[in-house]
Coordinates of C-alpha atoms and ligand atoms in Angstrom, one line a residue:
M21 CA 57.4 123.9 118.1
S22 CA 60.5 125.5 119.7
K23 CA 59.0 124.9 123.2
Y24 CA 59.6 121.2 122.7
R25 CA 62.8 119.3 123.1
I26 CA 64.8 118.0 120.2
E27 CA 63.5 114.4 120.4
T28 CA 59.9 115.7 120.2
N29 CA 60.8 118.0 117.3
C30 CA 62.3 115.0 115.4
V31 CA 58.9 113.4 115.6
Q32 CA 56.5 116.3 115.4
A33 CA 58.0 119.6 114.2
G34 CA 57.3 121.0 110.7
Y35 CA 53.8 119.6 110.1
Q36 CA 50.7 120.6 112.1
P37 CA 47.6 119.3 110.6
Q38 CA 44.4 121.3 110.9
N39 CA 40.9 119.9 111.8
G40 CA 40.2 116.8 109.5
E41 CA 43.5 116.9 107.6
P42 CA 45.8 113.8 107.3
R43 CA 47.8 113.1 110.5
V44 CA 50.9 112.1 108.5
L45 CA 52.7 114.6 106.3
P46 CA 51.0 114.3 102.9
I47 CA 53.1 114.2 99.7
A48 CA 52.1 117.2 97.6
Q49 CA 53.2 115.6 94.3
S50 CA 52.3 118.8 92.3
T51 CA 54.5 121.2 90.4
T52 CA 51.9 124.0 90.5
Y53 CA 49.5 125.8 92.8
Q54 CA 46.2 127.5 91.8
Y55 CA 45.3 131.1 92.7
D56 CA 42.0 133.0 92.3
S57 CA 43.5 136.1 90.8
I58 CA 46.3 137.2 88.6
E59 CA 47.0 140.0 91.1
H60 CA 47.9 137.4 93.8
V61 CA 50.2 135.6 91.5
G62 CA 51.9 138.9 90.6
K63 CA 52.5 139.5 94.3
L64 CA 54.1 136.0 94.6
F65 CA 56.5 137.0 91.9
D66 CA 57.3 140.3 93.6
L67 CA 57.9 138.4 96.9
T68 CA 55.3 140.6 98.6
A69 CA 52.8 137.7 99.3
E70 CA 53.6 134.4 100.9
G71 CA 52.7 131.1 99.1
H72 CA 54.0 128.5 96.8
M73 CA 54.4 129.5 93.2
Y74 CA 56.2 126.6 91.6
T75 CA 57.8 123.4 93.1
R76 CA 61.3 124.3 91.8
I77 CA 61.2 127.1 94.4
S78 CA 59.0 125.6 97.2
N79 CA 56.5 122.8 97.9
P80 CA 54.4 122.1 101.0
T81 CA 55.9 118.7 101.7
V82 CA 59.5 120.0 101.3
A83 CA 58.6 123.1 103.3
A84 CA 57.4 120.9 106.3
V85 CA 60.7 119.1 106.3
E86 CA 62.6 122.3 106.0
A87 CA 60.8 123.7 109.1
K88 CA 61.6 120.5 111.0
I89 CA 65.3 120.6 110.2
A90 CA 65.4 124.4 111.0
A91 CA 63.9 123.5 114.4
L92 CA 66.4 120.7 115.0
E93 CA 69.4 123.0 114.3
G94 CA 67.9 126.0 116.0
G95 CA 67.9 128.1 112.8
V96 CA 65.5 130.7 111.4
G97 CA 64.9 128.8 108.1
A98 CA 66.2 126.0 105.9
L99 CA 66.3 125.1 102.2
C100 CA 66.3 121.5 101.0
T101 CA 68.3 120.7 97.9
S102 CA 68.6 117.7 95.6
S103 CA 71.9 116.5 97.2
G104 CA 74.5 117.3 99.7
Q105 CA 76.7 118.6 96.9
A106 CA 74.1 121.0 95.8
A107 CA 73.7 122.2 99.5
N108 CA 77.4 123.1 99.8
L109 CA 77.5 124.7 96.4
I110 CA 74.4 126.9 97.0
A111 CA 75.5 127.7 100.5
L112 CA 78.7 129.2 99.1
L113 CA 77.4 130.7 95.9
N114 CA 74.9 132.7 98.0
I115 CA 77.8 134.6 99.4
V116 CA 80.8 134.3 97.0
K117 CA 81.2 135.2 93.4
C118 CA 84.0 135.3 90.8
G119 CA 87.1 136.9 92.3
D120 CA 86.2 136.0 95.9
H121 CA 88.1 133.6 98.2
V122 CA 87.1 131.0 100.8
V123 CA 89.2 129.4 103.6
S124 CA 88.3 125.8 104.3
G125 CA 89.4 123.2 106.8
A126 CA 91.4 120.6 104.8
A127 CA 89.7 117.5 106.4
I128 CA 86.5 117.4 104.4
Y129 CA 84.5 115.0 102.2
G130 CA 86.2 114.1 98.9
G131 CA 83.3 115.4 96.8
T132 CA 83.6 118.8 98.5
T133 CA 87.4 118.8 97.9
N134 CA 86.7 118.3 94.2
L135 CA 84.0 121.0 94.2
F136 CA 86.3 123.5 95.9
S137 CA 89.6 122.8 94.2
V138 CA 88.4 122.1 90.6
T139 CA 84.9 123.3 89.9
L140 CA 84.8 126.5 92.0
K141 CA 88.2 127.4 90.6
R142 CA 86.6 127.3 87.1
F143 CA 84.0 129.8 88.5
G144 CA 86.9 132.1 89.5
I145 CA 86.5 131.3 93.2
D146 CA 89.7 130.4 95.0
V147 CA 89.7 128.1 98.1
S148 CA 92.6 127.8 100.5
F149 CA 92.8 124.8 102.8
V150 CA 94.2 124.9 106.4
A151 CA 94.8 121.9 108.6
S152 CA 91.8 121.0 110.8
D153 CA 94.0 121.5 113.9
A154 CA 95.4 124.8 112.7
D155 CA 95.8 127.4 115.5
E156 CA 94.3 130.9 115.2
A157 CA 97.5 132.4 113.7
E158 CA 97.5 129.8 110.9
I159 CA 93.9 130.4 110.1
E160 CA 94.5 134.2 110.2
A161 CA 97.4 133.8 107.8
A162 CA 95.1 132.1 105.2
M163 CA 92.5 135.0 105.3
R164 CA 92.7 137.6 102.5
P165 CA 91.0 140.9 101.8
N166 CA 88.7 139.1 99.4
T167 CA 87.9 136.2 101.7
K168 CA 84.1 136.0 102.0
A169 CA 83.5 132.7 103.9
V170 CA 85.1 130.1 106.1
F171 CA 84.1 126.4 105.7
G172 CA 84.6 123.2 107.7
E173 CA 83.1 119.8 108.4
T174 CA 82.2 119.2 112.1
L175 CA 83.3 115.5 111.9
A176 CA 85.2 114.9 108.7
N177 CA 84.2 112.1 106.2
P178 CA 86.3 109.9 106.0
A179 CA 89.2 111.4 108.1
L180 CA 87.1 111.6 111.3
R181 CA 88.9 114.8 112.4
V182 CA 86.9 117.1 114.6
F183 CA 86.6 120.7 113.4
D184 CA 87.1 123.3 116.2
I185 CA 84.0 125.4 115.4
E186 CA 84.7 128.1 118.0
R187 CA 88.3 128.7 116.8
F188 CA 87.3 129.0 113.1
A189 CA 84.2 131.1 114.0
A190 CA 86.4 133.6 116.0
V191 CA 88.7 134.2 113.0
A192 CA 85.8 134.4 110.5
H193 CA 83.9 136.9 112.6
R194 CA 87.0 139.1 113.2
H195 CA 87.0 139.4 109.4
G196 CA 83.2 140.0 109.1
V197 CA 82.5 136.8 107.2
P198 CA 80.3 133.9 108.0
L199 CA 81.3 130.4 109.1
I200 CA 79.6 127.6 107.1
V201 CA 79.7 124.1 108.7
D202 CA 78.8 120.8 107.1
N203 CA 77.2 118.9 110.0
T204 CA 76.4 115.7 108.1
F205 CA 78.1 113.1 110.4
P206 CA 77.0 114.4 113.9
T207 CA 73.5 115.6 112.8
P208 CA 71.9 118.1 115.2
I209 CA 71.3 115.3 117.6
L210 CA 75.0 115.1 118.5
C211 CA 76.1 118.7 117.7
R212 CA 74.3 122.0 117.0
P213 CA 77.0 124.2 115.5
F214 CA 75.0 127.4 115.9
E215 CA 75.5 127.1 119.7
F216 CA 79.3 127.4 119.0
G217 CA 79.2 130.3 116.6
A218 CA 78.6 128.8 113.2
D219 CA 76.4 130.9 111.0
I220 CA 75.2 128.5 108.3
V221 CA 74.9 124.7 108.6
T222 CA 74.7 122.3 105.7
H223 CA 74.0 118.5 105.5
S224 CA 74.0 115.7 103.1
T225 CA 70.6 114.4 104.2
T226 CA 71.5 111.2 102.2
K227 CA 73.3 110.1 105.3
Y228 CA 72.0 109.8 108.9
M229 CA 69.1 112.2 108.5
D230 CA 67.5 109.9 106.1
G231 CA 69.3 106.9 107.7
H232 CA 67.8 104.2 105.5
A233 CA 69.7 104.9 102.3
V234 CA 66.6 105.6 100.2
Q235 CA 67.1 109.2 99.0
V236 CA 69.8 111.5 98.0
G237 CA 69.3 115.0 99.4
G238 CA 70.8 118.0 101.1
V239 CA 69.8 121.0 103.3
I240 CA 71.1 124.5 104.2
V241 CA 70.1 126.0 107.5
D242 CA 70.4 129.7 108.4
S243 CA 71.1 130.7 112.0
G244 CA 69.8 134.1 111.2
K245 CA 72.6 135.6 113.4
F246 CA 75.1 136.8 110.8
D247 CA 75.0 140.5 110.0
F248 CA 75.0 140.7 106.2
T249 CA 74.7 144.5 106.4
N250 CA 78.3 144.9 107.6
G251 CA 79.5 146.2 104.2
N252 CA 81.1 143.0 102.9
F253 CA 77.9 141.7 101.1
P254 CA 76.4 144.2 98.7
E255 CA 74.2 141.5 97.1
F256 CA 72.3 141.4 100.4
T257 CA 71.9 145.2 100.9
E258 CA 71.5 146.5 97.3
P259 CA 68.3 146.0 95.2
D260 CA 68.0 142.7 93.3
E261 CA 66.7 143.8 89.9
S262 CA 65.5 140.3 89.2
Y263 CA 62.8 140.9 91.9
H264 CA 61.8 144.5 91.2
G265 CA 64.4 145.8 93.6
V266 CA 64.0 143.6 96.6
V267 CA 66.7 144.2 99.3
Y268 CA 67.2 141.0 101.2
T269 CA 68.4 142.4 104.5
R270 CA 65.8 145.1 104.5
D271 CA 62.8 143.0 103.4
F272 CA 63.6 139.7 105.1
G273 CA 65.6 140.6 108.2
S274 CA 67.2 137.7 109.9
A275 CA 66.0 135.4 107.2
A276 CA 67.8 137.3 104.4
Y277 CA 70.4 134.6 103.7
I278 CA 68.0 131.7 103.4
T279 CA 65.4 133.7 101.4
K280 CA 68.0 134.8 98.9
A281 CA 69.3 131.2 98.5
R282 CA 65.8 130.1 97.7
V283 CA 64.4 132.8 95.5
Q284 CA 67.6 133.6 93.6
L285 CA 69.8 130.5 93.5
M286 CA 67.2 127.7 93.7
R287 CA 65.2 129.6 91.1
D288 CA 68.2 129.9 88.8
L289 CA 70.1 126.6 89.5
G290 CA 67.1 124.3 90.1
S291 CA 68.7 121.7 92.4
T292 CA 65.2 121.0 93.8
P293 CA 64.4 117.9 95.9
S294 CA 61.3 115.9 94.9
P295 CA 58.3 115.9 97.3
Q296 CA 58.5 112.1 97.4
N297 CA 62.1 112.3 98.6
A298 CA 61.2 114.9 101.2
F299 CA 58.6 112.5 102.5
Y300 CA 61.2 109.7 102.9
L301 CA 63.6 112.2 104.6
N302 CA 60.8 113.2 107.1
L303 CA 60.2 109.5 107.9
G304 CA 63.9 109.1 108.7
L305 CA 64.0 112.3 110.8
E306 CA 61.2 110.9 113.0
T307 CA 63.7 108.4 114.5
L308 CA 66.9 110.3 114.2
H309 CA 67.3 110.8 117.9
L310 CA 67.0 107.0 118.6
R311 CA 69.3 106.0 115.8
M312 CA 72.1 108.5 116.5
A313 CA 72.3 107.2 120.1
R314 CA 72.6 103.6 118.9
H315 CA 75.0 104.4 116.1
S316 CA 77.3 106.2 118.6
E317 CA 77.1 103.4 121.2
N318 CA 77.7 100.6 118.7
A319 CA 80.6 102.5 117.0
L320 CA 82.3 103.1 120.3
A321 CA 82.1 99.4 121.2
V322 CA 83.5 98.4 117.7
A323 CA 86.3 101.0 118.1
Q324 CA 87.2 99.7 121.6
F325 CA 87.1 96.1 120.4
L326 CA 89.4 96.8 117.4
E327 CA 91.8 98.9 119.5
A328 CA 92.3 95.9 121.9
D329 CA 93.0 93.4 119.0
A330 CA 96.7 92.7 118.3
R331 CA 96.0 92.2 114.5
V332 CA 94.8 95.8 114.2
A333 CA 97.5 98.4 113.5
S334 CA 95.5 101.6 114.3
V335 CA 91.9 102.8 115.0
S336 CA 90.5 106.2 114.3
Y337 CA 87.4 107.2 116.2
P338 CA 87.1 110.5 118.1
G339 CA 85.1 108.8 120.9
L340 CA 88.2 106.8 121.9
A341 CA 90.3 108.2 124.7
S342 CA 93.4 107.6 122.6
S343 CA 92.2 109.8 119.7
P344 CA 94.1 113.1 119.2
D345 CA 90.7 114.8 118.8
H346 CA 89.1 113.2 121.9
A347 CA 89.0 116.5 123.9
L348 CA 87.3 118.3 121.0
A349 CA 84.9 115.4 120.6
K350 CA 83.9 115.6 124.3
K351 CA 83.3 119.3 123.8
Y352 CA 81.4 119.3 120.6
F353 CA 79.7 115.8 120.7
P354 CA 79.2 115.1 124.4
A355 CA 76.4 112.6 123.7
G356 CA 78.4 110.4 121.3
A357 CA 80.8 110.6 118.3
S358 CA 78.5 109.2 115.6
G359 CA 78.8 105.9 113.8
V360 CA 81.8 105.8 111.5
V361 CA 85.1 104.1 112.5
S362 CA 88.3 103.9 110.4
F363 CA 91.0 101.4 111.0
C364 CA 94.1 99.7 109.5
L365 CA 95.0 96.0 109.9
K366 CA 98.7 95.0 110.4
G367 CA 98.8 93.2 107.0
G368 CA 98.1 96.5 105.1
R369 CA 96.2 96.5 101.8
E370 CA 96.0 92.7 101.3
A371 CA 94.8 92.0 104.8
A372 CA 92.1 94.8 104.4
V373 CA 90.8 93.2 101.2
R374 CA 90.7 89.7 102.7
F375 CA 89.0 91.0 105.9
M376 CA 86.3 92.8 104.0
D377 CA 85.7 89.8 101.7
H378 CA 85.1 87.7 104.7
L379 CA 82.5 90.0 106.4
K380 CA 79.0 88.6 106.2
L381 CA 76.7 91.0 108.1
A382 CA 78.6 94.1 107.1
K383 CA 78.2 94.7 103.3
I384 CA 80.6 96.4 101.0
V385 CA 78.9 99.6 99.7
V386 CA 79.8 103.0 98.5
H387 CA 77.8 104.8 101.1
V388 CA 78.0 105.5 104.8
A389 CA 75.6 106.4 107.6
D390 CA 72.6 104.3 107.3
A391 CA 71.0 101.8 109.6
R392 CA 72.9 98.8 108.2
T393 CA 76.6 98.2 109.0
S394 CA 78.7 98.6 105.9
V395 CA 82.4 98.9 104.9
L396 CA 84.4 100.6 102.2
H397 CA 88.1 100.3 101.2
P398 CA 89.0 103.8 100.0
A399 CA 92.2 102.6 98.3
S400 CA 90.3 100.2 96.0
T401 CA 87.3 102.4 95.4
T402 CA 87.0 106.2 96.0
H403 CA 90.8 106.7 95.8
R404 CA 91.5 103.8 93.4
Q405 CA 93.5 105.9 90.8
L406 CA 96.2 106.8 93.4
T407 CA 99.4 104.9 94.0
D408 CA 100.3 103.9 97.5
E409 CA 102.7 106.9 97.7
Q410 CA 99.9 109.3 96.6
L411 CA 97.5 107.6 99.0
A412 CA 99.9 108.3 101.9
A413 CA 100.2 112.0 100.8
A414 CA 96.4 112.2 100.8
G415 CA 96.3 110.8 104.3
V416 CA 94.6 107.6 103.2
D417 CA 96.5 104.5 104.2
A418 CA 96.4 101.7 101.6
G419 CA 95.1 99.4 104.3
L420 CA 92.4 101.8 105.6
I421 CA 89.0 100.4 106.2
R422 CA 86.0 102.7 106.8
M423 CA 83.3 101.0 108.7
S424 CA 79.9 102.6 109.0
V425 CA 78.5 101.0 112.2
G426 CA 74.8 100.3 112.0
I427 CA 72.1 100.0 114.6
E428 CA 72.0 96.2 114.6
N429 CA 72.7 94.2 117.9
V430 CA 76.3 95.1 118.6
E431 CA 77.2 91.5 119.5
D432 CA 76.3 90.4 115.9
I433 CA 78.5 93.2 114.5
L434 CA 81.4 92.2 116.7
E435 CA 81.0 88.5 115.9
D436 CA 81.1 89.4 112.1
I437 CA 84.4 91.4 112.7
R438 CA 85.8 88.6 114.9
S439 CA 85.3 85.9 112.3
A440 CA 86.5 88.0 109.4
L441 CA 89.7 88.8 111.4
A442 CA 90.2 85.1 112.0
A443 CA 90.0 84.5 108.2
V444 CA 92.7 87.0 107.4
Ligands
PLP524 C1 78.1 112.5 101.3 C2 78.5 113.8 101.8 C3 78.4 115.0 101.1 C4 77.7 115.0 99.7 O1 76.4 114.6 99.8 P1 75.5 113.9 98.6 O2 74.2 113.8 99.2 O3 76.2 112.6 98.3 O4 75.6 114.8 97.4 C5 78.8 116.2 101.6 N1 79.4 116.3 102.8 C6 79.6 115.2 103.6 C7 80.2 115.3 104.9 C8 79.2 113.9 103.1 O5 79.4 112.8 103.9

């Protein structure tokens, strides 16, 4: 499928029916697979034969979606997970263990911040955060002898800061460790991090990839380019006794990372997506290229409208020329800066609440990145327990509104905003 362009891969990659088979990706709603001999099943368990053994580890419907996403990102393989949280957890645990250290950009999703600063700490894994606009010397200063990975979010949810992939990749590679990038907001339509030096890409497929808010899921994609034989990763180069001495780099070559994630961590942790959800995800992916173009176009129009309105105190959208990250956005997302816009009204928290209560088309939901325009007030919801002072310290203004701009007619979205502003 790689001979086709990305739009064609959105529609067609991953599933190639043979003569007389269903044209549309079938849902293999089966936990198990039958084989004619015990010998063959034994080979599956030794990883010396290819095939599905149990749906916790792999499934034909899920495998087709994994192949499609690997094609979209330009990787050698992918592993779908039950959520974006599970994708980031497994992506890291495949490399780091108790006693290791990770450097992460600070502008990341709140759920990832909790995972890194609370739960991974309980596993004995330490994560240091550096500002998303840190220079190379500052990133260098955060690296330690036991640092095993660098992490960042291409376009941060909800801060909308742009992660300088090349800068962080340069430091990571100087230290012989991979760069893992959460590419949820741009999707491979707007940014392909492997082209800028990232080694592993993760996604919450719950967001734009699905695009219709019908399934929770995640995915890990392996570029196949990182050299895990460089001496820093003995778990890749020494025999895995849980598979009769498999050596991942020797036996699976450039697919060592993604194979290990599946056969070791998915086997043991079991964060498996359902075949039904993989089917929904595939339907969403078929129109991803059309939707991301419209999301970006509509969001830019909304951001420009808000910026020009005297009642609006500030607008954050990297596609705006006034954004401090505009140059990075032009470099990494030349075709559009995705669909999420954050802004503050001059009346602060009270104005934000009144504005949101008067929106009609845009609904208040705890979600972003689907076809329908929606809004969220972090200070009243996801960051509710914080005082206004604590909110300011966390970089979340009490009046901040996060708008996920959908793919409706942009005039209807703007009219909704105009009439809610008039009611404030
Ligand atoms: C939503 C989100 C996640 C978590 O994904 P879930 O599917 O909700 O588990 C991780 N990273 C980013 C950037 C997200 O927006």
